């Protein structure tokens, strides 16, 4: 703005210089005659310029530059440059505003909580995520963060912050918090919900413990019985030797099954693609039923075949027979393990539409609490009440991964002490 007023001042000085030169050239008598007229004209020019300066100042002060419409060419030039500068400034201002809004939207959309603090811990700004993480909202602006988060570990961290931050367990959540220094007057408080990561880490630890236990138990039996058999100082009759060898064989099979499950998980998670083929799902279910019926001890297995009367209907699906067999074996094996000795297991086949077949495995066993149903298909997950029953928490995870490859999923319903129902719907191919 100063540049424009300097431009006008130079113009006035140049005008005065020109008048002075004219006075020097002209005769003195003529100069004396022109002096009053020149003074009046100069006074009028200064008055006009002063008036325009006042109008321009007023227009700039109240941001009404469009009302300033000068008639003199020099002021029109000034107005042209000011308007050009104003447009450039306005464009830059709008760009900065848009960048600011985009930045705020990005922080608001972040899954992490963000709070801007002063160096005393007073809240200056926060995103909406903090409402769900620490129950801190915009109404808490101006409050000290230390007064809103009273967790002892947080207060210790506030007094002795570290670059790595700390993990806080608050009710059912596990939060990772970190304080960053922006400058001497501002701090940035970051909160990340790591509850799911914490659960996964815990599941991995539980899995390693379970696998170690599952491997160690049969291995101990194998070592114990084999040492007894090779000890020449112990005389065993043929019947005991046969029993010991049978125990060793069963233990080895148990270890083999566990290793097979681990290898199958690796294969499924590496997304190894195998070409699907047409499978007669009805024949597959009947063959699995017959095989499993022989392995049950005391428990009754019932096949509720509600489709056999439709003799003209084919029940082909696109799939991988080995994997589907693994699904149904896992489901029937679970139903057997969690059902009492005299319990009943049902395998139901129902045609729910012209091209959809529903298969259900139902038992009247110990049942599953509602809060555990959503986690049943998580890797390594076991219901706490079933920890005493042999298993490694991999069967349903494997079955769920296979069903996803076959574009279907489990539908689970259960009641404690009443039993459970695992059902799935397959699309039939013509």
XYZ file of C-alpha atoms in Angstrom:
430
model
C 0.000 0.000 0.000
C 2.874 2.372 0.788
C 4.173 1.889 -2.756
C 0.997 3.402 -4.189
C 1.187 6.514 -1.967
C 4.891 6.932 -2.843
C 3.874 6.756 -6.487
C 1.386 9.606 -5.950
C 3.930 11.658 -3.953
C 6.486 11.301 -6.746
C 3.843 12.423 -9.213
C 3.121 15.558 -7.164
C 6.825 16.336 -6.703
C 7.382 15.926 -10.418
C 4.529 18.346 -11.071
C 6.024 20.922 -8.697
C 9.423 20.494 -10.331
C 7.924 21.118 -13.744
C 6.211 24.295 -12.470
C 9.467 25.510 -10.931
C 11.300 25.008 -14.238
C 8.547 26.904 -16.043
C 8.907 29.790 -13.564
C 12.621 29.900 -14.199
C 12.167 30.065 -17.973
C 9.316 32.571 -18.090
C 9.851 36.324 -17.481
C 9.406 37.461 -13.882
C 6.519 39.801 -14.679
C 4.641 36.967 -16.290
C 5.476 34.690 -13.353
C 4.009 37.126 -10.847
C 0.797 37.149 -12.874
C 0.634 33.299 -13.006
C 1.533 32.652 -9.355
C -1.946 33.199 -7.858
C -3.557 31.107 -10.583
C -0.923 28.366 -10.134
C -1.418 28.401 -6.373
C -5.167 28.004 -6.762
C -4.743 25.174 -9.277
C -2.174 23.458 -7.057
C -4.470 23.808 -4.047
C -7.336 22.274 -6.041
C -5.098 19.393 -7.210
C -3.915 18.706 -3.669
C -7.490 18.870 -2.414
C -8.654 16.384 -5.036
C -5.763 14.034 -4.266
C -6.341 14.388 -0.505
C -10.033 13.630 -1.004
C -9.172 10.539 -3.081
C -6.644 9.423 -0.467
C -9.319 9.756 2.243
C -11.880 7.837 0.125
C -9.343 5.135 -0.644
C -8.411 4.811 3.029
C -12.090 4.532 3.955
C -12.708 1.939 1.204
C -9.738 -0.150 2.351
C -10.660 0.165 6.025
C -14.211 -1.095 5.491
C -13.304 -3.453 2.617
C -15.491 -1.600 0.123
C -12.935 -1.003 -2.592
C -15.544 -1.445 -5.327
C -17.245 1.806 -4.185
C -14.104 3.827 -4.928
C -14.443 5.005 -8.545
C -11.922 7.837 -9.263
C -12.191 10.028 -12.387
C -8.528 11.057 -12.597
C -6.277 8.792 -14.652
C -3.500 8.498 -12.047
C -6.023 7.319 -9.452
C -7.537 4.969 -12.026
C -4.065 3.460 -12.422
C -3.780 3.142 -8.648
C -7.229 1.544 -8.541
C -6.264 -0.904 -11.296
C -3.169 -2.086 -9.392
C -5.071 -2.261 -6.099
C -7.863 -4.314 -7.673
C -5.307 -6.633 -9.245
C -3.515 -7.000 -5.925
C -6.826 -7.583 -4.128
C -7.826 -10.379 -6.528
C -4.435 -12.023 -6.121
C -4.665 -11.711 -2.331
C -8.238 -13.023 -2.300
C -7.247 -16.026 -4.446
C -4.340 -16.786 -2.125
C -6.584 -16.363 0.913
C -9.210 -18.726 -0.537
C -6.504 -21.296 -1.354
C -5.186 -21.098 2.198
C -8.747 -21.407 3.549
C -9.388 -24.477 1.389
C -6.098 -26.034 2.474
C -6.967 -25.312 6.083
C -10.429 -26.877 5.700
C -8.977 -29.941 3.954
C -6.413 -30.306 6.739
C -9.120 -30.066 9.420
C -11.307 -32.599 7.557
C -8.362 -34.980 7.297
C -7.682 -34.760 11.036
C -11.392 -35.141 11.814
C -11.555 -38.254 9.611
C -8.504 -39.788 11.294
C -9.182 -42.902 13.404
C -6.736 -41.478 15.951
C -7.490 -38.803 18.523
C -5.675 -35.467 18.237
C -5.556 -32.601 20.761
C -3.631 -29.329 20.459
C -2.439 -28.138 23.877
C -0.527 -25.190 25.201
C 2.589 -25.840 27.262
C 0.509 -25.978 30.469
C -1.826 -28.667 29.126
C -4.834 -26.461 28.370
C -6.890 -27.717 25.413
C -6.872 -25.381 22.389
C -8.350 -27.694 19.724
C -9.331 -31.356 19.339
C -10.882 -33.655 16.758
C -14.193 -35.472 17.166
C -12.529 -38.872 17.648
C -11.514 -37.875 21.188
C -15.182 -38.125 22.213
C -15.095 -41.900 21.628
C -11.593 -42.543 22.895
C -11.413 -40.500 26.115
C -14.876 -38.873 26.280
C -13.378 -35.415 25.670
C -15.450 -33.063 23.481
C -15.318 -29.470 22.230
C -17.087 -28.414 25.440
C -13.844 -29.211 27.267
C -11.806 -26.588 25.383
C -9.877 -24.441 27.843
C -9.703 -27.285 30.399
C -6.442 -28.871 31.471
C -5.959 -32.348 30.025
C -4.491 -33.562 33.329
C -7.849 -32.772 35.012
C -9.833 -34.763 32.409
C -7.636 -37.884 32.228
C -6.961 -39.009 35.770
C -5.319 -42.355 34.993
C -2.208 -42.693 37.228
C -0.044 -43.992 34.362
C -1.017 -41.009 32.216
C -0.185 -38.528 34.980
C 3.220 -40.165 35.415
C 3.779 -40.003 31.660
C 2.751 -36.324 31.572
C 5.431 -35.533 34.119
C 8.033 -37.729 32.395
C 7.126 -37.989 28.684
C 9.012 -40.337 26.347
C 9.202 -40.479 22.560
C 7.720 -43.972 22.416
C 4.599 -43.073 24.430
C 2.733 -45.486 26.692
C -0.197 -47.921 26.546
C -3.200 -47.280 28.797
C -5.870 -49.845 29.589
C -9.152 -48.005 30.226
C -12.136 -50.309 30.820
C -12.288 -52.538 27.707
C -10.025 -50.306 25.601
C -6.264 -50.301 25.217
C -4.993 -46.891 24.061
C -1.531 -45.844 22.946
C -0.840 -42.200 23.833
C 2.019 -39.925 22.866
C 2.887 -36.268 23.502
C 4.846 -34.374 20.849
C 6.395 -30.938 21.255
C 5.526 -28.564 18.391
C 7.280 -25.488 19.783
C 7.859 -23.881 23.173
C 4.173 -22.881 23.439
C 2.316 -25.836 21.849
C 2.060 -29.582 22.376
C 0.342 -32.291 20.322
C -1.434 -35.088 22.186
C -2.059 -38.220 20.076
C -4.275 -41.188 21.018
C -4.487 -44.462 19.054
C -6.925 -47.294 19.781
C -4.819 -50.481 19.811
C -7.457 -52.696 21.442
C -7.688 -55.002 18.429
C -3.911 -55.223 18.079
C -3.629 -56.007 21.788
C -6.229 -58.761 21.428
C -4.393 -60.249 18.451
C -1.087 -60.199 20.321
C -2.765 -61.855 23.273
C -4.315 -64.458 20.970
C -0.902 -65.174 19.478
C 0.545 -65.643 22.949
C -2.348 -67.928 23.883
C -1.906 -69.814 20.623
C 1.794 -70.401 21.247
C 0.973 -71.598 24.744
C -1.789 -73.882 23.402
C 0.374 -75.283 20.602
C 3.224 -75.874 23.028
C 0.833 -77.653 25.383
C -0.838 -79.624 22.582
C 2.535 -80.760 21.273
C 4.074 -81.362 24.666
C 1.225 -83.553 25.989
C 1.410 -86.271 23.278
C 5.182 -85.941 23.112
C 5.409 -86.647 26.853
C 3.247 -89.754 26.376
C 5.373 -90.946 23.469
C 8.600 -90.453 25.413
C 7.215 -92.057 28.576
C 5.799 -95.166 26.922
C 8.739 -95.611 24.549
C 11.236 -95.364 27.437
C 9.247 -98.020 29.276
C 9.248 -100.285 26.217
C 13.007 -100.016 25.605
C 13.918 -100.409 29.296
C 15.194 -103.987 29.534
C 14.874 -103.982 33.310
C 11.071 -103.790 33.058
C 9.309 -106.984 32.080
C 6.067 -106.312 30.203
C 3.616 -108.860 28.941
C 2.448 -108.715 25.340
C -0.891 -107.130 26.281
C 0.745 -104.149 28.054
C 3.206 -103.702 25.196
C 0.302 -103.578 22.762
C -1.492 -100.978 24.908
C 1.634 -98.822 25.162
C 2.173 -98.986 21.408
C -1.463 -97.961 20.891
C -0.973 -94.937 23.198
C 2.158 -93.966 21.275
C 0.286 -94.272 17.982
C -2.645 -92.127 19.204
C -0.282 -89.471 20.522
C 1.564 -89.388 17.207
C -1.730 -89.015 15.342
C -2.707 -86.125 17.606
C 0.569 -84.364 16.818
C 0.068 -85.073 13.137
C -3.421 -83.499 13.198
C -2.078 -80.361 14.863
C 0.710 -79.992 12.317
C -1.789 -80.550 9.485
C -3.997 -77.746 10.850
C -1.039 -75.372 11.019
C -0.001 -76.239 7.460
C -3.585 -75.812 6.222
C -3.792 -72.373 7.823
C -0.562 -71.374 6.099
C -1.933 -72.601 2.777
C -5.244 -70.741 3.198
C -3.619 -67.500 4.340
C -1.192 -67.566 1.409
C -4.256 -67.607 -0.888
C -3.124 -70.602 -2.864
C -5.703 -70.868 -5.648
C -7.058 -74.258 -6.664
C -9.494 -74.602 -9.535
C -13.020 -75.272 -8.325
C -14.945 -78.176 -9.762
C -18.559 -79.287 -9.768
C -19.246 -81.318 -6.619
C -22.371 -83.272 -5.768
C -22.790 -81.812 -2.287
C -25.599 -84.243 -1.427
C -23.391 -87.300 -2.037
C -20.498 -85.648 -0.175
C -22.656 -84.996 2.915
C -24.005 -88.556 2.935
C -20.515 -90.048 2.694
C -19.242 -87.803 5.532
C -22.295 -88.788 7.610
C -21.561 -92.497 7.200
C -17.857 -92.083 8.056
C -18.546 -89.950 11.118
C -21.381 -92.148 12.372
C -18.903 -94.976 12.907
C -16.542 -92.840 15.012
C -19.150 -91.697 17.569
C -19.201 -93.361 20.962
C -22.587 -93.158 22.676
C -23.691 -89.983 20.883
C -26.430 -90.274 18.299
C -25.992 -88.747 14.827
C -29.178 -88.023 12.855
C -29.363 -87.031 9.191
C -32.503 -84.971 8.552
C -32.617 -85.344 4.789
C -35.354 -83.038 3.552
C -34.311 -83.140 -0.111
C -33.970 -86.824 -1.010
C -37.599 -86.958 -2.199
C -36.707 -84.490 -4.962
C -35.206 -87.187 -7.148
C -35.159 -85.093 -10.304
C -33.037 -82.357 -8.694
C -29.226 -82.214 -8.865
C -27.220 -80.680 -6.000
C -23.997 -79.566 -7.599
C -21.905 -76.689 -6.315
C -18.619 -75.201 -7.487
C -15.996 -75.946 -4.887
C -13.013 -77.899 -3.643
C -14.080 -81.257 -2.247
C -11.134 -81.724 0.111
C -11.706 -78.317 1.725
C -15.480 -78.757 2.074
C -14.929 -82.144 3.663
C -12.607 -80.431 6.154
C -15.385 -77.928 7.034
C -18.038 -80.550 7.772
C -15.589 -82.802 9.640
C -14.576 -79.866 11.848
C -18.188 -78.967 12.579
C -19.197 -82.536 13.383
C -16.055 -83.052 15.467
C -16.824 -79.915 17.499
C -20.426 -80.994 17.974
C -19.176 -84.349 19.237
C -16.615 -82.834 21.652
C -19.035 -80.329 23.204
C -21.985 -82.738 23.507
C -22.486 -85.131 26.422
C -21.951 -88.867 25.987
C -25.655 -89.523 25.340
C -26.240 -86.365 23.334
C -27.754 -85.972 19.870
C -26.108 -84.434 16.814
C -28.210 -83.556 13.779
C -27.105 -82.913 10.209
C -29.900 -81.116 8.331
C -30.291 -80.602 4.582
C -32.911 -78.066 3.455
C -33.672 -76.547 0.061
C -34.551 -72.916 0.860
C -34.965 -71.842 -2.787
C -34.638 -73.258 -6.284
C -30.866 -72.687 -6.273
C -29.909 -72.525 -2.573
C -29.163 -75.440 -0.247
C -28.898 -74.924 3.517
C -26.752 -77.329 5.548
C -26.897 -77.235 9.363
C -25.019 -79.043 12.125
C -27.034 -78.995 15.364
C -26.152 -80.371 18.791
C -27.680 -80.319 22.283
C -24.369 -79.771 24.029
C -23.020 -77.149 26.438
C -23.851 -74.186 24.166
C -22.038 -70.879 23.661
C -22.613 -67.570 25.450
C -23.812 -64.746 23.103
C -20.754 -62.551 23.747
C -18.436 -65.251 22.331
C -20.307 -66.027 19.103
C -18.796 -63.162 17.079
C -15.257 -64.315 17.988
C -15.672 -68.020 17.235
C -14.095 -67.765 13.786
C -11.107 -65.739 14.978
C -7.800 -67.489 14.696
C -6.707 -69.237 17.927
C -9.911 -68.256 19.759
C -11.377 -70.607 22.341
C -14.409 -70.066 24.522
C -13.162 -69.802 28.140
C -15.662 -72.428 29.363
C -14.238 -74.985 26.904
C -10.564 -74.696 27.836
C -10.653 -78.117 29.525
C -11.769 -79.801 26.277
C -9.129 -80.962 23.794
C -8.661 -78.465 20.950
C -6.437 -75.698 19.638
C -8.930 -73.047 18.482
C -8.103 -73.539 14.807
C -10.979 -75.663 13.500
C -13.631 -72.951 13.102
C -11.093 -70.441 11.807
C -10.069 -72.909 9.084
C -13.706 -73.702 8.286
C -14.574 -70.005 8.055
C -11.672 -69.295 5.663
C -12.742 -72.174 3.436
C -16.375 -71.024 3.379
C -15.273 -67.514 2.356
C -13.489 -69.063 -0.620
C -16.805 -70.737 -1.465
C -18.675 -67.407 -1.154
C -20.669 -68.309 1.946
C -20.319 -68.041 5.725
C -21.488 -69.407 9.073
C -24.772 -68.480 10.662
C -24.403 -69.370 14.356
C -27.120 -69.575 16.992
C -26.652 -71.005 20.483
C -27.967 -71.082 24.035
C -26.103 -72.084 27.162
C -26.889 -75.701 28.151
C -29.268 -76.003 25.164
C -26.842 -76.550 22.307
C -25.635 -74.853 19.147
C -26.518 -74.638 15.468
C -23.992 -73.915 12.712
C -25.617 -73.409 9.320
C -24.419 -72.300 5.890
C -26.086 -71.766 2.511
C -24.547 -72.941 -0.761
C -25.537 -71.757 -4.220
C -26.479 -74.672 -6.480
C -25.251 -74.849 -10.061
C -27.578 -75.933 -12.884
